[in-house]
Every structure is written in structure tokens, then in C-alpha cells.
PDB file of N, CA and C in Angstrom:
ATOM      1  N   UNK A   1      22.833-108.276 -84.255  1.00  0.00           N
ATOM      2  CA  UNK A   1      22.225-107.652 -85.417  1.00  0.00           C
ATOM      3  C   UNK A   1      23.251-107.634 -86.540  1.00  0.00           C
ATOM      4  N   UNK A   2      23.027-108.031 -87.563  1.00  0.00           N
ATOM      5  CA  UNK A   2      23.972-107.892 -89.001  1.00  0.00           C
ATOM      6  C   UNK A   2      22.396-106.851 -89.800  1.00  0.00           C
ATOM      7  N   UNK A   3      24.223-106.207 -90.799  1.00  0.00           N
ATOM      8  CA  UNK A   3      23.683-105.743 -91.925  1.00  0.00           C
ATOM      9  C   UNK A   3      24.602-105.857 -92.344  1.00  0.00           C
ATOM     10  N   UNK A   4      24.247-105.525 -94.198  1.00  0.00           N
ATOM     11  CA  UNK A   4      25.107-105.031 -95.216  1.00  0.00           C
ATOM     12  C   UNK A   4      24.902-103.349 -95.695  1.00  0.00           C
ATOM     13  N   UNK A   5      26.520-103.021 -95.828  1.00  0.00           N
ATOM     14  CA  UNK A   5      26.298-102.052 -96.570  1.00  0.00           C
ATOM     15  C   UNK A   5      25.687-101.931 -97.857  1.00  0.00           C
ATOM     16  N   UNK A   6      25.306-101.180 -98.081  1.00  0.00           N
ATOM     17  CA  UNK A   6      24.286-100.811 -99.698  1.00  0.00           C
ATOM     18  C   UNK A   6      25.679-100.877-101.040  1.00  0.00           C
ATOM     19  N   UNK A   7      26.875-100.814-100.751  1.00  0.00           N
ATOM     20  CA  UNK A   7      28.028-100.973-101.633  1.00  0.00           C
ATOM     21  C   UNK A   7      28.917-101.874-101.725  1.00  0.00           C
ATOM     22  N   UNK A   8      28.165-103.214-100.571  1.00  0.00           N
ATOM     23  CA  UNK A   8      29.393-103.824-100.418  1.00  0.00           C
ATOM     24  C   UNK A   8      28.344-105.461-100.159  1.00  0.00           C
ATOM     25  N   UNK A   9      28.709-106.576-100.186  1.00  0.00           N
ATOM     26  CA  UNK A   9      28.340-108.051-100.238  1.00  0.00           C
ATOM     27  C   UNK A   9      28.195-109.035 -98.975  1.00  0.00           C
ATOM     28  N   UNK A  10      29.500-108.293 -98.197  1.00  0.00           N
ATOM     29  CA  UNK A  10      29.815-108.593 -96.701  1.00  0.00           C
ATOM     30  C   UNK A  10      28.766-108.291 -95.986  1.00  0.00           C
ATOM     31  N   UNK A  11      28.290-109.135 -94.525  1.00  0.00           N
ATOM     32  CA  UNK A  11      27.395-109.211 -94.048  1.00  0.00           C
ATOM     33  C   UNK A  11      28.231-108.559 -93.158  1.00  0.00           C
ATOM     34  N   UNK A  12      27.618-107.548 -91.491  1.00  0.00           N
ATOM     35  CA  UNK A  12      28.536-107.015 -91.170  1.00  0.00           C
ATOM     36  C   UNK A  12      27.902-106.743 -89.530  1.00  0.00           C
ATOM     37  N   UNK A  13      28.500-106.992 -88.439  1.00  0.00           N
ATOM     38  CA  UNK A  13      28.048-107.343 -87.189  1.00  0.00           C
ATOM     39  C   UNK A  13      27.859-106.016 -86.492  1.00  0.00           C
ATOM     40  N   UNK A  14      26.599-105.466 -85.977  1.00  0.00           N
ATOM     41  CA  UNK A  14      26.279-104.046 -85.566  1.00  0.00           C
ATOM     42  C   UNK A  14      26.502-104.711 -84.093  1.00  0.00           C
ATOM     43  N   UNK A  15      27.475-103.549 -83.212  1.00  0.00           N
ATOM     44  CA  UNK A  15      27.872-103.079 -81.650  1.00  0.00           C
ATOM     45  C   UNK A  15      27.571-102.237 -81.455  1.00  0.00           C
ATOM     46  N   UNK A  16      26.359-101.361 -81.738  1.00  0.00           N
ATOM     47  CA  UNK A  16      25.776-100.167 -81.146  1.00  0.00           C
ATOM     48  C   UNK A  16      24.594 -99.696 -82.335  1.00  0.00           C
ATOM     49  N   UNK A  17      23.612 -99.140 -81.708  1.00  0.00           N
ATOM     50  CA  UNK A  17      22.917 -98.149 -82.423  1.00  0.00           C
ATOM     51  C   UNK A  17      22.716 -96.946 -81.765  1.00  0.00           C
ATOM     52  N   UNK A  18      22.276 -95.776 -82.565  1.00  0.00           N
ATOM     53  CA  UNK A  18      22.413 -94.924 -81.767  1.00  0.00           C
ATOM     54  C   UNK A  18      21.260 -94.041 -82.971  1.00  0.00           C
ATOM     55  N   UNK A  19      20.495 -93.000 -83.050  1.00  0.00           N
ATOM     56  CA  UNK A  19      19.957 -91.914 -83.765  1.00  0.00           C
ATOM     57  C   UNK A  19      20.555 -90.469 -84.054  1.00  0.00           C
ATOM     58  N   UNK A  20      20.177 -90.644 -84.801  1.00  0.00           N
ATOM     59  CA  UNK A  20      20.722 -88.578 -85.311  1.00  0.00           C
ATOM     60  C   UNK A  20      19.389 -88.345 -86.270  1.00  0.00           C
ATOM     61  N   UNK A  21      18.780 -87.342 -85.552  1.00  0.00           N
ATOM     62  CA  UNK A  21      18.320 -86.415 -86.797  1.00  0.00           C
ATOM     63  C   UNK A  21      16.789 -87.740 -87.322  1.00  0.00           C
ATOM     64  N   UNK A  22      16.535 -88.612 -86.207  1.00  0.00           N
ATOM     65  CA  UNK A  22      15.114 -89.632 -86.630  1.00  0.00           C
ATOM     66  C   UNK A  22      15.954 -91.066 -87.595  1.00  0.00           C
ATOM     67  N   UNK A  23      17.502 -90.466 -87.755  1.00  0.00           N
ATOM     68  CA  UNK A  23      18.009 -91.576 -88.361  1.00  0.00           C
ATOM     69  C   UNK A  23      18.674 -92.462 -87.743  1.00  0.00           C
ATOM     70  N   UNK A  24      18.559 -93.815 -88.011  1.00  0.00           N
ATOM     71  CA  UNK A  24      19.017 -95.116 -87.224  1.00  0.00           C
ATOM     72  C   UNK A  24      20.734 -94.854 -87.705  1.00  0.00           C
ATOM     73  N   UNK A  25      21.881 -95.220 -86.581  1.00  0.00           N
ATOM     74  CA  UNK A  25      22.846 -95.168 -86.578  1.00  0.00           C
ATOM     75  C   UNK A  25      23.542 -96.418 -86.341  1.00  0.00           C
ATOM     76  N   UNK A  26      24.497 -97.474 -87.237  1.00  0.00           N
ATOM     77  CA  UNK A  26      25.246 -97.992 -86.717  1.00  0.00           C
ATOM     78  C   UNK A  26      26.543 -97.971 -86.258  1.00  0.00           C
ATOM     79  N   UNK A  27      26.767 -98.417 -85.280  1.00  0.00           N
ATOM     80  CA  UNK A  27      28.403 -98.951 -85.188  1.00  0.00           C
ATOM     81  C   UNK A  27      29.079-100.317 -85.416  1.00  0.00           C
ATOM     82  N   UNK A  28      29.763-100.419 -85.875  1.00  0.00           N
ATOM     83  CA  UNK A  28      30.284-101.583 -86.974  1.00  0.00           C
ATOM     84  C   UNK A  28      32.001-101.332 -86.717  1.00  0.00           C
ATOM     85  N   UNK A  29      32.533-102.782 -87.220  1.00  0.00           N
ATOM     86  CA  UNK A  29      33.773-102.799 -87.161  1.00  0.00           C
ATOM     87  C   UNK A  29      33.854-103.203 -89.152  1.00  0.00           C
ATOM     88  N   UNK A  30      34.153-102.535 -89.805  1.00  0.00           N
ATOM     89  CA  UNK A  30      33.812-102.746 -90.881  1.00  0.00           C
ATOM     90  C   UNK A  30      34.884-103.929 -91.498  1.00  0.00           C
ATOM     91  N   UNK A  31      35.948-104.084 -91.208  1.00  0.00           N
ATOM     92  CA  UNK A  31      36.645-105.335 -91.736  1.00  0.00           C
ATOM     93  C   UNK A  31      37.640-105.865 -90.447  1.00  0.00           C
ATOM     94  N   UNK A  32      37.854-107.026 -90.845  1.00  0.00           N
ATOM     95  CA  UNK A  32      38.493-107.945 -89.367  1.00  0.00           C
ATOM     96  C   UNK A  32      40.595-107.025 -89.681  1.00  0.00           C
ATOM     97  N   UNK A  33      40.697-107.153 -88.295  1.00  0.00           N
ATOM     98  CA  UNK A  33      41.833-106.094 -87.712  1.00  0.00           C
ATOM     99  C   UNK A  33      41.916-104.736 -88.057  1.00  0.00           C
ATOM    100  N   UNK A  34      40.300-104.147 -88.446  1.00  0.00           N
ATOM    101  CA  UNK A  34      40.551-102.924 -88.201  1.00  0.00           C
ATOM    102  C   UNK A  34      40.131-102.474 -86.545  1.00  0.00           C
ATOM    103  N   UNK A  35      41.174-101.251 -86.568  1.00  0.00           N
ATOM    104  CA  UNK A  35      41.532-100.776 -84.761  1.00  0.00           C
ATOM    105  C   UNK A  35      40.337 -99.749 -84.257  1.00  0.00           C
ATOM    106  N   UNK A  36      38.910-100.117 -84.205  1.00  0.00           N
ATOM    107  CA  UNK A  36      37.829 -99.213 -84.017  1.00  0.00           C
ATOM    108  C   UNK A  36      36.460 -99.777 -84.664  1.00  0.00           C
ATOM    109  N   UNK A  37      35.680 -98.758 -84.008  1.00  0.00           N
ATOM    110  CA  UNK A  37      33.984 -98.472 -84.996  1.00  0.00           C
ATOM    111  C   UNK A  37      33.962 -97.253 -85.952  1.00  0.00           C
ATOM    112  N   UNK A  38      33.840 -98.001 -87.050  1.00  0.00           N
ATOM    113  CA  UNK A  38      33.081 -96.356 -87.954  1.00  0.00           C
ATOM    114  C   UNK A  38      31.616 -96.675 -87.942  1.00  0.00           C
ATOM    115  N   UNK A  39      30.580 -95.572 -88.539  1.00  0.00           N
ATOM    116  CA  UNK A  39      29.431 -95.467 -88.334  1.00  0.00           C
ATOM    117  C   UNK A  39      28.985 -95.796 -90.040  1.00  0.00           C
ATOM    118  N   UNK A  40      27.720 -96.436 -89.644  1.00  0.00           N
ATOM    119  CA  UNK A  40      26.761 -96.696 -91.113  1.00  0.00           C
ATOM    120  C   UNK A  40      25.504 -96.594 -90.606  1.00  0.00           C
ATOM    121  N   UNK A  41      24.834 -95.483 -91.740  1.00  0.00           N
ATOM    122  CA  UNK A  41      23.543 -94.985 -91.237  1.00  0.00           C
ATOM    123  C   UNK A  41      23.003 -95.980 -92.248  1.00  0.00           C
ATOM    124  N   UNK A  42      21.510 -96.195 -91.490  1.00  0.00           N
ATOM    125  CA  UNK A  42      20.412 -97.143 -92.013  1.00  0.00           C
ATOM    126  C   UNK A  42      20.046 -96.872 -93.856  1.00  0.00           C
ATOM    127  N   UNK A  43      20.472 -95.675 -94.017  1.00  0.00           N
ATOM    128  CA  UNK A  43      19.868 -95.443 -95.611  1.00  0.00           C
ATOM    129  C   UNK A  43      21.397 -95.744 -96.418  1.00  0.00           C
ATOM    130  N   UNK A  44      22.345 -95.887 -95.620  1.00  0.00           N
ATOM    131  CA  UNK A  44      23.299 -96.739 -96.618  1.00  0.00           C
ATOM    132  C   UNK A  44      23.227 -98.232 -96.790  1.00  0.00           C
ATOM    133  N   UNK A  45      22.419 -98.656 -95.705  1.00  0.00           N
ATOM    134  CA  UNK A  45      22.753-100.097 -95.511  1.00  0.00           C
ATOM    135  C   UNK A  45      21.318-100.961 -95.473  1.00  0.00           C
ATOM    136  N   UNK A  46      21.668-102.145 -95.090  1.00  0.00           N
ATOM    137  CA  UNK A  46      20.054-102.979 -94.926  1.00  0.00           C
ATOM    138  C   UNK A  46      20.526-103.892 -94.006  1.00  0.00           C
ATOM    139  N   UNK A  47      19.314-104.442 -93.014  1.00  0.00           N
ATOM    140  CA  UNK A  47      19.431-105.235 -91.964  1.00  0.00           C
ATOM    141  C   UNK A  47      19.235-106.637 -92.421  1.00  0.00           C
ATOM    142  N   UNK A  48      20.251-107.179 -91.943  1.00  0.00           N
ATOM    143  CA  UNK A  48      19.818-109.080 -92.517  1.00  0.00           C
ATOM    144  C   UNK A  48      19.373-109.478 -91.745  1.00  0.00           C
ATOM    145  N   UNK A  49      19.838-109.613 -90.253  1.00  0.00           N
ATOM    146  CA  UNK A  49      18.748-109.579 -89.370  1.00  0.00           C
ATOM    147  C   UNK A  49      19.047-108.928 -88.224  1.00  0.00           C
ATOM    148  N   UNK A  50      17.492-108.632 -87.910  1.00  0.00           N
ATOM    149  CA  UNK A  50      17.573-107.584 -86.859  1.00  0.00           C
ATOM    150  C   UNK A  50      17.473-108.037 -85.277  1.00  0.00           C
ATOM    151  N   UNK A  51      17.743-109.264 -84.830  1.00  0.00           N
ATOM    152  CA  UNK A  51      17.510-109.578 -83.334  1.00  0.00           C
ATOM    153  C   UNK A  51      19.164-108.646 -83.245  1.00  0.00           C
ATOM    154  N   UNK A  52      18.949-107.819 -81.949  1.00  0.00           N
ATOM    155  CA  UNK A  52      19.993-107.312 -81.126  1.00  0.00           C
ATOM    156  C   UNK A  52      20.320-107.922 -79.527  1.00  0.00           C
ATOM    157  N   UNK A  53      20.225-109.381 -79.607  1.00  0.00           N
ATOM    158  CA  UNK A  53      20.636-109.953 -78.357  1.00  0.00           C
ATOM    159  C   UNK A  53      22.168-109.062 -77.935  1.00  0.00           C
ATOM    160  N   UNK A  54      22.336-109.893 -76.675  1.00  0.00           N
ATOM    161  CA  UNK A  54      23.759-108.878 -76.452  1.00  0.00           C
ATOM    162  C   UNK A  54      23.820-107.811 -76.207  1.00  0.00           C
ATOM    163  N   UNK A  55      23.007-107.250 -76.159  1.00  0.00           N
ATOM    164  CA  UNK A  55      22.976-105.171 -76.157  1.00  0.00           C
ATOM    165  C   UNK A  55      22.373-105.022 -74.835  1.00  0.00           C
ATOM    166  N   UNK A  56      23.020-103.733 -74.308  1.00  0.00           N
ATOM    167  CA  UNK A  56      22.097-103.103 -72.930  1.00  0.00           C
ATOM    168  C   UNK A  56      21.998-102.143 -73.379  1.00  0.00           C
ATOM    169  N   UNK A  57      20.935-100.892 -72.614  1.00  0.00           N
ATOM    170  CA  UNK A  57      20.019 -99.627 -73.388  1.00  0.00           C
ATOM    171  C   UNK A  57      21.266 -98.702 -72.606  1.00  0.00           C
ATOM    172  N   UNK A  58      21.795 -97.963 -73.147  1.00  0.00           N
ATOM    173  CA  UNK A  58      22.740 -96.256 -72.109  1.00  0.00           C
ATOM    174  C   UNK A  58      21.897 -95.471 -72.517  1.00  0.00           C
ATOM    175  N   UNK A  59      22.230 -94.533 -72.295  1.00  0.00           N
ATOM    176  CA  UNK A  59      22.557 -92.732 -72.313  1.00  0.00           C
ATOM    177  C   UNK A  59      23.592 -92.488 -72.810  1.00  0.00           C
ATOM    178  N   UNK A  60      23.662 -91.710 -73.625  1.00  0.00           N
ATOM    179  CA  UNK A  60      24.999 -91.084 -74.524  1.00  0.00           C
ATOM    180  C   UNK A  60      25.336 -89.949 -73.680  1.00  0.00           C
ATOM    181  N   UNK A  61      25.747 -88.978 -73.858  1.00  0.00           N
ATOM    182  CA  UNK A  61      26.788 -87.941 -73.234  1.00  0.00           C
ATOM    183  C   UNK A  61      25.479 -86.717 -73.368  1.00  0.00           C
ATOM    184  N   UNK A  62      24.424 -86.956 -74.379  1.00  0.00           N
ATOM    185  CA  UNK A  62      23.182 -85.980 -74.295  1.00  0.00           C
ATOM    186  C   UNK A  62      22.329 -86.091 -73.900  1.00  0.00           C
ATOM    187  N   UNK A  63      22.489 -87.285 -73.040  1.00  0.00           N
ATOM    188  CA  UNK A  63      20.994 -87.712 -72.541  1.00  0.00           C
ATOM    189  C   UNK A  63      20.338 -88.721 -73.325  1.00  0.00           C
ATOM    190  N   UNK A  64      20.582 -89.069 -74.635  1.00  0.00           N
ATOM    191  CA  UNK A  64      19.511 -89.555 -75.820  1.00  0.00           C
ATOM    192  C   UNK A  64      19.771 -91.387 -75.470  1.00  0.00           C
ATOM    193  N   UNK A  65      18.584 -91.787 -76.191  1.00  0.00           N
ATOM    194  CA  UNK A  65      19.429 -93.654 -75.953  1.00  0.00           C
ATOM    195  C   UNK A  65      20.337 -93.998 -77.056  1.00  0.00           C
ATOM    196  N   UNK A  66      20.527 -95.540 -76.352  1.00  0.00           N
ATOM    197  CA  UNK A  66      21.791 -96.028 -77.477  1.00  0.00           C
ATOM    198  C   UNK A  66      21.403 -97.277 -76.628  1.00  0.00           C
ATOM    199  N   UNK A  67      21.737 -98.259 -78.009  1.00  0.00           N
ATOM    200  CA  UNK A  67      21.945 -99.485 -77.874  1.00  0.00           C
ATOM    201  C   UNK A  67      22.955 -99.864 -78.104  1.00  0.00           C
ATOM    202  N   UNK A  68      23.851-100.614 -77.145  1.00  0.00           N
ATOM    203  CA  UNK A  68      25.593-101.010 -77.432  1.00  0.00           C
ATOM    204  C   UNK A  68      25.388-102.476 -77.059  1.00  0.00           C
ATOM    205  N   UNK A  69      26.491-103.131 -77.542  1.00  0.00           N
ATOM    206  CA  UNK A  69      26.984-104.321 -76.998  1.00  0.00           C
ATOM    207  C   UNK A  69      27.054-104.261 -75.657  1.00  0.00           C
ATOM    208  N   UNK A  70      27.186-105.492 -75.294  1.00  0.00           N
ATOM    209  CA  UNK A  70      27.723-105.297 -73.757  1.00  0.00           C
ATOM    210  C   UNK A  70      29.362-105.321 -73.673  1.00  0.00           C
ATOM    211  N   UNK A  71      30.232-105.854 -74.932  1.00  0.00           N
ATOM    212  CA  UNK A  71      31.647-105.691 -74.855  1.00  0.00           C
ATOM    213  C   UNK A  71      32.003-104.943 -75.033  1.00  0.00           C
ATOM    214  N   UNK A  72      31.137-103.593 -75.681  1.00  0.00           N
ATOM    215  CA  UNK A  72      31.538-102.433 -75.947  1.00  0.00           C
ATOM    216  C   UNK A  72      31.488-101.911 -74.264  1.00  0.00           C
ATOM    217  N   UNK A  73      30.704-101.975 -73.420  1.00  0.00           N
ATOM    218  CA  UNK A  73      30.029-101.320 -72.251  1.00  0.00           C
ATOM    219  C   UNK A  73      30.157-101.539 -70.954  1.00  0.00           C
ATOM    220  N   UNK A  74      31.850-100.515 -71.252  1.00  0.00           N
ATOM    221  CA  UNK A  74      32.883-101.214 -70.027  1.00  0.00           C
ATOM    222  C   UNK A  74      33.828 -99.983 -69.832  1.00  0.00           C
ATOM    223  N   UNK A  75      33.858 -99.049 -69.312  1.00  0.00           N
ATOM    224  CA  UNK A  75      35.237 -97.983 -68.462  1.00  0.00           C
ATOM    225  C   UNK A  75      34.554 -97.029 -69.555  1.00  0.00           C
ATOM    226  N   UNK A  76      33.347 -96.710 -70.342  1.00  0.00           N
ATOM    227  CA  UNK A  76      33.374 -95.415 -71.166  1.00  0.00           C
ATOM    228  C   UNK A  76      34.369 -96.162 -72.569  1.00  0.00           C
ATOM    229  N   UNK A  77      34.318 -97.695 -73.010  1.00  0.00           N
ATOM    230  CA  UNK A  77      35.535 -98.018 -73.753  1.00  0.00           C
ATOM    231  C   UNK A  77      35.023 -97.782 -75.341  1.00  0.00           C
ATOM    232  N   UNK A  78      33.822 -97.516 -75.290  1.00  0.00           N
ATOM    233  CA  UNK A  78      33.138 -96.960 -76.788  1.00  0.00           C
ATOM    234  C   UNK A  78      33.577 -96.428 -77.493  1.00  0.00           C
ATOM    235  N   UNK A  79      33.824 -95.098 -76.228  1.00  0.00           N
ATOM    236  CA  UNK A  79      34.167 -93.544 -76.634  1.00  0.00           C
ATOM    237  C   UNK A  79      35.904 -94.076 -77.687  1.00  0.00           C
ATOM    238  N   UNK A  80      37.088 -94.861 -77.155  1.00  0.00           N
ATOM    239  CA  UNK A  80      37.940 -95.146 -77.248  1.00  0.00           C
ATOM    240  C   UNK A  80      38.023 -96.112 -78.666  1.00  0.00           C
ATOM    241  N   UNK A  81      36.709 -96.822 -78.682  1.00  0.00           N
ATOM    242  CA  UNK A  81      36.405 -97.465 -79.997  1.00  0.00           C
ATOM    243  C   UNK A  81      36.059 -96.742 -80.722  1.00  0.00           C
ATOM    244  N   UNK A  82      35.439 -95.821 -80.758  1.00  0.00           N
ATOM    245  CA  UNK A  82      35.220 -94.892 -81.456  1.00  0.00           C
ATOM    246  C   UNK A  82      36.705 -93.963 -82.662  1.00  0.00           C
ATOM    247  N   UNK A  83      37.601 -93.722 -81.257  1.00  0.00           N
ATOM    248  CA  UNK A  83      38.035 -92.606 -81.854  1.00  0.00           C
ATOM    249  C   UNK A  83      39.674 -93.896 -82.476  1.00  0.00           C
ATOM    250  N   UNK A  84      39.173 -94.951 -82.510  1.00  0.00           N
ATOM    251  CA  UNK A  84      40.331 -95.701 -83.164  1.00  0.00           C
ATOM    252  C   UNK A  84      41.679 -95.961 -82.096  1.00  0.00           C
ATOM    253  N   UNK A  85      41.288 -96.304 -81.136  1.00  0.00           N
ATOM    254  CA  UNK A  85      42.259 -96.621 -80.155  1.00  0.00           C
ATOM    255  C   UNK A  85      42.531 -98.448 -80.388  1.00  0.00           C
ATOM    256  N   UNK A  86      43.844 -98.541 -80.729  1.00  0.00           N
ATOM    257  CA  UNK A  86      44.085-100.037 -80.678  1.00  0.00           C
ATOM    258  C   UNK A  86      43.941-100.973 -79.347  1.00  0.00           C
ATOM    259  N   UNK A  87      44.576-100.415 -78.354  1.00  0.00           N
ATOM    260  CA  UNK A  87      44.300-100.751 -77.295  1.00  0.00           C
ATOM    261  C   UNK A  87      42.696-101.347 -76.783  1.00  0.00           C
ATOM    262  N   UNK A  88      41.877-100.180 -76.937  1.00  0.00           N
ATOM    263  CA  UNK A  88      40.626-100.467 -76.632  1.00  0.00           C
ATOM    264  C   UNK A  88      40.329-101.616 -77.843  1.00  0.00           C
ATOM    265  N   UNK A  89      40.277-101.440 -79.002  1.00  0.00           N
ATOM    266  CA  UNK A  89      40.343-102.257 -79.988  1.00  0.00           C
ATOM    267  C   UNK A  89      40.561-104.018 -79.230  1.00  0.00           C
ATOM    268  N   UNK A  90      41.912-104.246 -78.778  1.00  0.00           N
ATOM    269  CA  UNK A  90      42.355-105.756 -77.994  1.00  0.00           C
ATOM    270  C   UNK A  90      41.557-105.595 -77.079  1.00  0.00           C
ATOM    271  N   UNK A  91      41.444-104.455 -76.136  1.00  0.00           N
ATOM    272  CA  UNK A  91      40.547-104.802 -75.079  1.00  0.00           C
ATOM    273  C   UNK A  91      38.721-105.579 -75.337  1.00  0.00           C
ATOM    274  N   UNK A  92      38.358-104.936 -76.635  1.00  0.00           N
ATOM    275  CA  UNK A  92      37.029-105.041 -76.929  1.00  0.00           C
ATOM    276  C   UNK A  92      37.168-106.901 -77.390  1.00  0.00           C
ATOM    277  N   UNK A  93      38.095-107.211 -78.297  1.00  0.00           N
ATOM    278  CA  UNK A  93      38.357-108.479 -79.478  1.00  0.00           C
ATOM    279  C   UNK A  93      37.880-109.864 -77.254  1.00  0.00           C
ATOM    280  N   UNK A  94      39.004-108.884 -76.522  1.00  0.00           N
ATOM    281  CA  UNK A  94      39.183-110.222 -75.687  1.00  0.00           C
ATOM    282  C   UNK A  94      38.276-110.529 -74.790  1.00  0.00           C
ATOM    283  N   UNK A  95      37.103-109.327 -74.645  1.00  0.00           N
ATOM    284  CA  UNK A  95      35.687-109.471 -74.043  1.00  0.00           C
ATOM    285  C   UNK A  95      34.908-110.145 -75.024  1.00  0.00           C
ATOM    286  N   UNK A  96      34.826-110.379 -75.814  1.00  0.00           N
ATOM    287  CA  UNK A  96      34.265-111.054 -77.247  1.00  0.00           C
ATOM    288  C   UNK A  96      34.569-112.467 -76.861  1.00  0.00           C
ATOM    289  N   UNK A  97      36.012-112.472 -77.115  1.00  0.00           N
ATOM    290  CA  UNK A  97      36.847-113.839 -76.763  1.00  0.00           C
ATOM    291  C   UNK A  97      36.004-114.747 -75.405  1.00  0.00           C
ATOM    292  N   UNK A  98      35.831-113.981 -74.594  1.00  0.00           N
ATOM    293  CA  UNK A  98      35.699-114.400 -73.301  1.00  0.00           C
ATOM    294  C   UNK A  98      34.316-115.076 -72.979  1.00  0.00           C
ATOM    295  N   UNK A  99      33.654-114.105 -73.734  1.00  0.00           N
ATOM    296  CA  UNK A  99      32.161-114.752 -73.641  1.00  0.00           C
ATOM    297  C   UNK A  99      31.353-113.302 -72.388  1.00  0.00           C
ATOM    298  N   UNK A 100      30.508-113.474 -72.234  1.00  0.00           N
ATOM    299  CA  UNK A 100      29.682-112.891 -70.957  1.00  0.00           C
ATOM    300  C   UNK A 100      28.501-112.800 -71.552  1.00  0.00           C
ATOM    301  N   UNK A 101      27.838-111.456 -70.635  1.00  0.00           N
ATOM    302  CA  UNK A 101      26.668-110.446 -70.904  1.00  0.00           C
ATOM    303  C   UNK A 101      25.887-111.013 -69.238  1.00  0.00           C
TER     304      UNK A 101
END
């Protein structure tokens, strides 16, 4: 799945969705060697296109769904992408690298 942000030109590769509040949530790596996901909600942004091959359905930590990558969806390594871990960061780039699903 790509989108663009509503402020920006770059087309931009979604690794998770998730909801808050009836609102669509992405996770995004917003520029190449940054160490994590920040989030872009659907009313900042627009979908260029929306096939989400690659993704399996979880459970978040509340019960609710989420759609992630599958390179994200490995030891809980989200949570770690999330909070800006470099490590997880190389770990995520070399499941990418590698190919699967």
C-alpha cells in the first residue's frame, strides 16, 4: 500500500494499519535511514494505491485488529519499530532484503 502525505510529494510505503477512534492509521517509515515507524492518519494523507499484499491480520495489545507487514511480524519487533530502535530498524531493512511472506 503507498500513500502520500497531504504536505509532502513523496509517495510513501504503508507497514501497518491500525484504527483509533473509526480513524484509519498508518505506519510508515517516512524517509530512507530513518531508525523506526511514525504514524500518518488517513485525513493527513491519501492512498495511491491501496492493494496491501504482504500484510497478515494481528491483535494489538487490546484486542483490536491491525494490519502489519509480515517483516514487521516477527519477536513483537513492531513494538521496537515503533519506539525507534535502530537495531530493530536493521533487523526489519534485512527481512525486506531477504524476501519472504
Amino acid at each position: 500500500m503507498l500513500v502520500r502525505a497531504n504536505d509532502r510529494d513523496e509517495v510513501i510505503e504503508v507497514y501497518g494499519i491500525y484504527w483509533v477512534g473509526g480513524e484509519r492509521i498508518y505506519w510508515i517509515v517516512p524517509y530512507e535511514n530513518y531508525e523506526g515507524f511514525i504514524t500518518l492518519s488517513e485525513s493527513e494523507s491519501t492512498v495511491v494505491d491501496p492493494i496491501i499484499d504482504n500484510f497478515v491480520i494481528r491483535k494489538n495489545d487490546a484486542g483490536e485488529d491491525l494490519f502489519l507487514h509480515w517483516a514487521a511480524d516477527k519477536n513483537d519487533l513492531i513494538y521496537s519499530l515503533v519506539e525507534h530502535d535502530p537495531e530493530a530498524m536493521k533487523q526489519f531493512n534485512q527481512r525486506l532484503s531477504e524476501g519472504g511472506f
